[in-house]
């Protein structure tokens, strides 16, 4: 008989996404299971990173951890691209804050632009 340890029942339920070990966090992914406990329907919610949940914004819901991590990364890239674009127009920080699109829309726009770029190549 093998020894049982509580870690055998442990399942990760939340991940903080960051670039590298020392990078700033950019998203949080949380695992949710719904329905029948024996055969749950599993979803992953990805939100922007902030120190507390009050400052986080929904990026989207995904069926796999990999898709959620990709959505978090795409939001990071989309947001940085948007910020760079706004800064190139010499937009001040307060205006940028007011004009910032919702996280889910930024990702949708970014992914559409990537597909269009690939299609035209």
Coordinates of N, CA and C in Angstrom, one line a residue:
X1 N 0.8 -1.2 0.0 CA 0.0 0.0 0.0 C 0.9 1.2 0.0
X2 N 0.6 2.2 -0.8 CA 1.4 3.4 -0.9 C 0.8 4.4 0.1
X3 N 1.7 5.3 0.5 CA 1.3 6.4 1.4 C 0.5 7.4 0.7
X4 N -0.6 7.9 1.3 CA -1.4 8.9 0.7 C -0.9 10.3 1.3
X5 N -1.0 11.3 0.4 CA -0.6 12.6 0.9 C -1.7 13.6 0.4
X6 N -2.0 14.6 1.1 CA -3.0 15.6 0.7 C -2.7 16.2 -0.7
X7 N -1.5 16.3 -1.1 CA -1.2 16.9 -2.4 C -1.8 16.0 -3.5
X8 N -2.1 14.7 -3.2 CA -2.7 13.9 -4.3 C -4.1 14.4 -4.7
X9 N -4.7 15.1 -3.8 CA -6.0 15.7 -4.1 C -6.0 17.2 -4.5
X10 N -4.8 17.7 -4.5 CA -4.6 19.2 -4.8 C -4.7 19.4 -6.3
X11 N -5.5 20.4 -6.6 CA -5.6 20.8 -8.0 C -5.5 22.3 -8.1
X12 N -4.6 22.8 -9.0 CA -4.4 24.2 -9.2 C -5.8 24.8 -9.6
X13 N -6.1 26.0 -9.1 CA -7.3 26.7 -9.5 C -7.1 28.1 -10.0
X14 N -5.9 28.6 -9.8 CA -5.6 30.0 -10.2 C -4.1 30.1 -10.6
X15 N -3.9 30.8 -11.7 CA -2.6 31.1 -12.2 C -2.4 32.6 -12.5
X16 N -1.3 33.1 -12.1 CA -0.9 34.5 -12.4 C 0.1 34.4 -13.5
X17 N -0.3 35.0 -14.6 CA 0.5 35.0 -15.8 C 1.5 36.2 -15.8
X18 N 2.8 35.9 -16.1 CA 3.8 36.9 -16.1 C 4.9 36.5 -17.1
X19 N 5.6 37.4 -17.7 CA 6.6 37.1 -18.6 C 7.9 36.9 -17.9
X20 N 8.4 35.7 -17.8 CA 9.6 35.4 -17.0 C 9.3 35.3 -15.6
X21 N 10.3 34.9 -14.8 CA 10.2 34.8 -13.4 C 10.0 36.1 -12.7
X22 N 10.6 37.1 -13.2 CA 10.6 38.4 -12.5 C 9.7 39.4 -13.2
X23 N 9.1 39.1 -14.3 CA 8.2 40.0 -15.0 C 7.0 40.4 -14.2
X24 N 6.4 41.5 -14.6 CA 5.2 42.0 -14.0 C 4.1 41.1 -14.4
X25 N 3.1 40.8 -13.5 CA 2.0 40.0 -13.9 C 1.1 40.8 -15.0
X26 N 0.5 40.1 -15.9 CA -0.3 40.7 -16.9 C -1.7 40.1 -17.0
X27 N -2.0 38.9 -16.4 CA -3.3 38.4 -16.4 C -3.4 37.3 -15.3
X28 N -4.7 37.0 -14.9 CA -5.0 36.0 -13.9 C -6.0 35.0 -14.6
X29 N -5.7 33.7 -14.5 CA -6.6 32.7 -15.0 C -7.1 31.9 -13.8
X30 N -8.4 31.7 -13.8 CA -9.0 30.9 -12.7 C -9.8 29.7 -13.3
X31 N -9.7 28.6 -12.8 CA -10.4 27.4 -13.2 C -11.7 27.3 -12.4
X32 N -12.8 27.0 -13.2 CA -14.1 26.8 -12.6 C -14.7 25.5 -13.1
X33 N -15.3 24.8 -12.2 CA -16.0 23.5 -12.6 C -17.5 23.6 -12.2
X34 N -18.3 23.3 -13.2 CA -19.8 23.5 -13.0 C -20.5 22.1 -13.2
X35 N -21.6 22.0 -12.6 CA -22.4 20.8 -12.9 C -22.1 19.6 -12.0
X36 N -22.2 18.4 -12.6 CA -22.0 17.1 -11.9 C -20.5 17.1 -11.4
X37 N -20.4 16.9 -10.1 CA -19.0 16.8 -9.5 C -18.2 15.7 -10.1
X38 N -18.8 14.6 -10.5 CA -18.1 13.4 -11.1 C -17.7 13.7 -12.5
X39 N -18.4 14.5 -13.2 CA -18.1 14.9 -14.6 C -18.3 16.4 -14.8
X40 N -17.5 17.2 -14.2 CA -17.8 18.6 -14.3 C -17.5 19.2 -15.6
X41 N -18.2 20.3 -15.9 CA -17.9 21.1 -17.1 C -16.9 22.1 -16.7
X42 N -15.7 22.1 -17.2 CA -14.6 23.0 -16.8 C -14.4 24.1 -17.7
X43 N -14.3 25.3 -17.1 CA -14.1 26.6 -17.9 C -12.9 27.3 -17.2
X44 N -12.3 28.2 -17.9 CA -11.2 29.0 -17.4 C -11.5 30.4 -17.7
X45 N -11.6 31.3 -16.6 CA -11.8 32.7 -16.8 C -10.5 33.4 -16.8
X46 N -10.3 34.3 -17.7 CA -9.0 35.1 -17.8 C -9.4 36.6 -17.6
X47 N -8.7 37.2 -16.7 CA -8.9 38.6 -16.4 C -7.6 39.4 -16.4
X48 N -7.6 40.7 -16.6 CA -6.4 41.5 -16.5 C -5.9 41.4 -15.1
X49 N -4.6 41.6 -15.0 CA -4.0 41.6 -13.6 C -4.2 42.9 -12.9
X50 N -4.5 42.8 -11.7 CA -4.5 44.0 -10.7 C -4.3 43.4 -9.3
X51 N -3.7 44.1 -8.4 CA -3.5 43.6 -7.1 C -4.7 43.0 -6.4
X52 N -5.9 43.5 -6.7 CA -7.1 43.0 -6.1 C -8.1 42.8 -7.2
X53 N -9.1 42.0 -6.9 CA -10.1 41.7 -8.0 C -10.9 42.9 -8.4
X54 N -11.0 43.9 -7.5 CA -11.8 45.1 -7.9 C -11.2 45.8 -9.1
X55 N -9.9 45.7 -9.3 CA -9.2 46.4 -10.4 C -9.1 45.5 -11.7
X56 N -9.6 44.3 -11.6 CA -9.4 43.4 -12.8 C -10.6 43.5 -13.7
X57 N -10.3 43.2 -15.0 CA -11.3 43.3 -16.0 C -11.4 42.0 -16.8
X58 N -12.6 41.5 -17.1 CA -12.8 40.3 -17.8 C -12.2 40.4 -19.2
X59 N -11.3 39.4 -19.6 CA -10.8 39.3 -21.0 C -11.7 38.2 -21.7
X60 N -12.0 37.1 -21.0 CA -12.9 36.1 -21.6 C -12.9 34.8 -20.8
X61 N -13.8 33.9 -21.3 CA -13.9 32.6 -20.8 C -13.4 31.6 -21.9
X62 N -12.6 30.6 -21.4 CA -12.1 29.6 -22.4 C -12.3 28.2 -21.9
X63 N -12.2 27.3 -22.8 CA -12.4 25.9 -22.4 C -11.2 25.2 -22.0
X64 N -10.0 25.7 -22.3 CA -8.7 25.1 -21.9 C -7.8 26.1 -21.2
X65 N -6.9 25.7 -20.4 CA -5.9 26.5 -19.8 C -5.1 27.2 -20.9
X66 N -4.7 26.4 -21.9 CA -3.9 26.9 -23.0 C -4.5 28.1 -23.7
X67 N -5.8 28.0 -24.0 CA -6.6 29.0 -24.6 C -6.7 30.3 -23.7
X68 N -6.9 30.1 -22.4 CA -6.9 31.2 -21.5 C -5.6 31.9 -21.4
X69 N -4.5 31.2 -21.4 CA -3.2 31.8 -21.3 C -2.9 32.6 -22.6
X70 N -3.3 32.0 -23.7 CA -3.2 32.7 -25.0 C -4.0 34.0 -25.0
X71 N -5.2 34.0 -24.5 CA -6.0 35.2 -24.4 C -5.4 36.2 -23.6
X72 N -4.8 35.8 -22.4 CA -4.1 36.7 -21.5 C -2.9 37.4 -22.2
X73 N -2.1 36.6 -23.0 CA -1.0 37.1 -23.7 C -1.4 38.0 -24.8
X74 N -2.5 37.6 -25.5 CA -2.9 38.5 -26.6 C -3.4 39.8 -26.1
X75 N -4.0 39.8 -24.9 CA -4.5 41.1 -24.3 C -3.2 41.9 -24.0
X76 N -2.2 41.3 -23.4 CA -1.0 42.1 -23.1 C -0.4 42.7 -24.4
X77 N -0.3 41.9 -25.4 CA 0.2 42.5 -26.7 C -0.7 43.5 -27.3
X78 N -2.0 43.3 -27.3 CA -2.9 44.3 -27.8 C -2.9 45.6 -27.0
X79 N -2.8 45.5 -25.7 CA -2.8 46.7 -24.8 C -1.5 47.5 -25.1
X80 N -0.4 46.8 -25.2 CA 0.9 47.5 -25.4 C 0.9 48.2 -26.8
X81 N 0.3 47.5 -27.8 CA 0.2 48.1 -29.1 C -0.7 49.3 -29.1
X82 N -1.8 49.2 -28.4 CA -2.8 50.3 -28.3 C -2.1 51.5 -27.6
X83 N -1.4 51.2 -26.5 CA -0.7 52.3 -25.7 C 0.3 53.0 -26.6
X84 N 1.1 52.2 -27.4 CA 2.1 52.7 -28.2 C 1.5 53.6 -29.3
X85 N 0.4 53.2 -29.9 CA -0.4 54.0 -30.9 C -0.8 55.3 -30.3
X86 N -1.4 55.2 -29.1 CA -1.9 56.4 -28.5 C -0.8 57.4 -28.1
X87 N 0.3 56.8 -27.6 CA 1.4 57.7 -27.3 C 2.0 58.3 -28.5
X88 N 2.0 57.7 -29.6 CA 2.5 58.2 -30.9 C 1.7 59.5 -31.3
X89 N 0.5 59.5 -30.8 CA -0.4 60.7 -31.1 C -0.3 61.7 -30.0
X90 N 0.7 61.5 -29.1 CA 0.9 62.4 -28.0 C -0.3 62.6 -27.1
X91 N -1.0 61.5 -26.9 CA -2.2 61.5 -26.0 C -1.8 61.4 -24.6
X92 N -2.3 62.2 -23.7 CA -2.0 62.2 -22.3 C -2.6 61.0 -21.6
X93 N -2.0 60.7 -20.4 CA -2.5 59.5 -19.7 C -3.9 59.6 -19.3
X94 N -4.4 60.7 -18.9 CA -5.8 60.8 -18.5 C -6.8 60.5 -19.6
X95 N -6.5 61.0 -20.8 CA -7.3 60.8 -22.0 C -7.2 59.3 -22.4
X96 N -6.0 58.8 -22.3 CA -5.8 57.3 -22.6 C -6.6 56.5 -21.7
X97 N -6.7 56.8 -20.4 CA -7.4 56.1 -19.4 C -8.9 56.1 -19.8
X98 N -9.4 57.3 -20.2 CA -10.8 57.4 -20.5 C -11.2 56.7 -21.8
X99 N -10.2 56.6 -22.8 CA -10.5 56.1 -24.1 C -10.2 54.6 -24.2
X100 N -9.6 54.0 -23.2 CA -9.2 52.6 -23.3 C -10.3 51.7 -23.5
X101 N -10.3 50.9 -24.6 CA -11.3 50.0 -24.9 C -11.4 48.8 -23.9
X102 N -12.6 48.2 -23.8 CA -12.7 47.0 -22.9 C -11.7 45.9 -23.3
X103 N -11.2 45.2 -22.3 CA -10.2 44.2 -22.6 C -10.6 43.1 -23.6
X104 N -11.8 42.7 -23.6 CA -12.3 41.7 -24.5 C -12.3 42.2 -26.0
X105 N -12.6 43.5 -26.1 CA -12.6 44.1 -27.4 C -11.2 44.3 -28.0
X106 N -10.3 44.7 -27.1 CA -8.9 44.8 -27.5 C -8.4 43.5 -28.1
X107 N -8.7 42.4 -27.4 CA -8.2 41.1 -27.8 C -8.9 40.7 -29.2
X108 N -10.2 40.9 -29.3 CA -10.9 40.6 -30.5 C -10.3 41.4 -31.7
X109 N -10.1 42.7 -31.5 CA -9.5 43.5 -32.5 C -8.1 43.1 -32.9
X110 N -7.3 42.8 -31.9 CA -5.9 42.3 -32.1 C -5.9 41.0 -32.9
X111 N -6.7 40.1 -32.5 CA -6.7 38.8 -33.2 C -7.2 39.0 -34.7
X112 N -8.2 39.8 -34.9 CA -8.7 40.1 -36.2 C -7.6 40.7 -37.1
X113 N -6.9 41.6 -36.5 CA -5.8 42.3 -37.2 C -4.7 41.3 -37.6
X114 N -4.4 40.4 -36.7 CA -3.3 39.4 -36.9 C -3.8 38.5 -38.1
X115 N -5.1 38.0 -38.1 CA -5.6 37.2 -39.2 C -5.5 37.9 -40.5
X116 N -5.9 39.2 -40.5 CA -5.9 39.9 -41.7 C -4.5 40.1 -42.3
X117 N -3.5 40.3 -41.4 CA -2.1 40.4 -41.8 C -1.6 39.1 -42.4
X118 N -1.9 38.0 -41.8 CA -1.5 36.7 -42.3 C -2.2 36.4 -43.6
X119 N -3.5 36.7 -43.8 CA -4.2 36.5 -45.0 C -3.7 37.3 -46.2
X120 N -3.2 38.5 -45.9 CA -2.6 39.3 -47.0 C -1.2 39.0 -47.3
X121 N -0.6 38.2 -46.6 CA 0.8 37.8 -46.8 C 0.9 36.8 -47.9

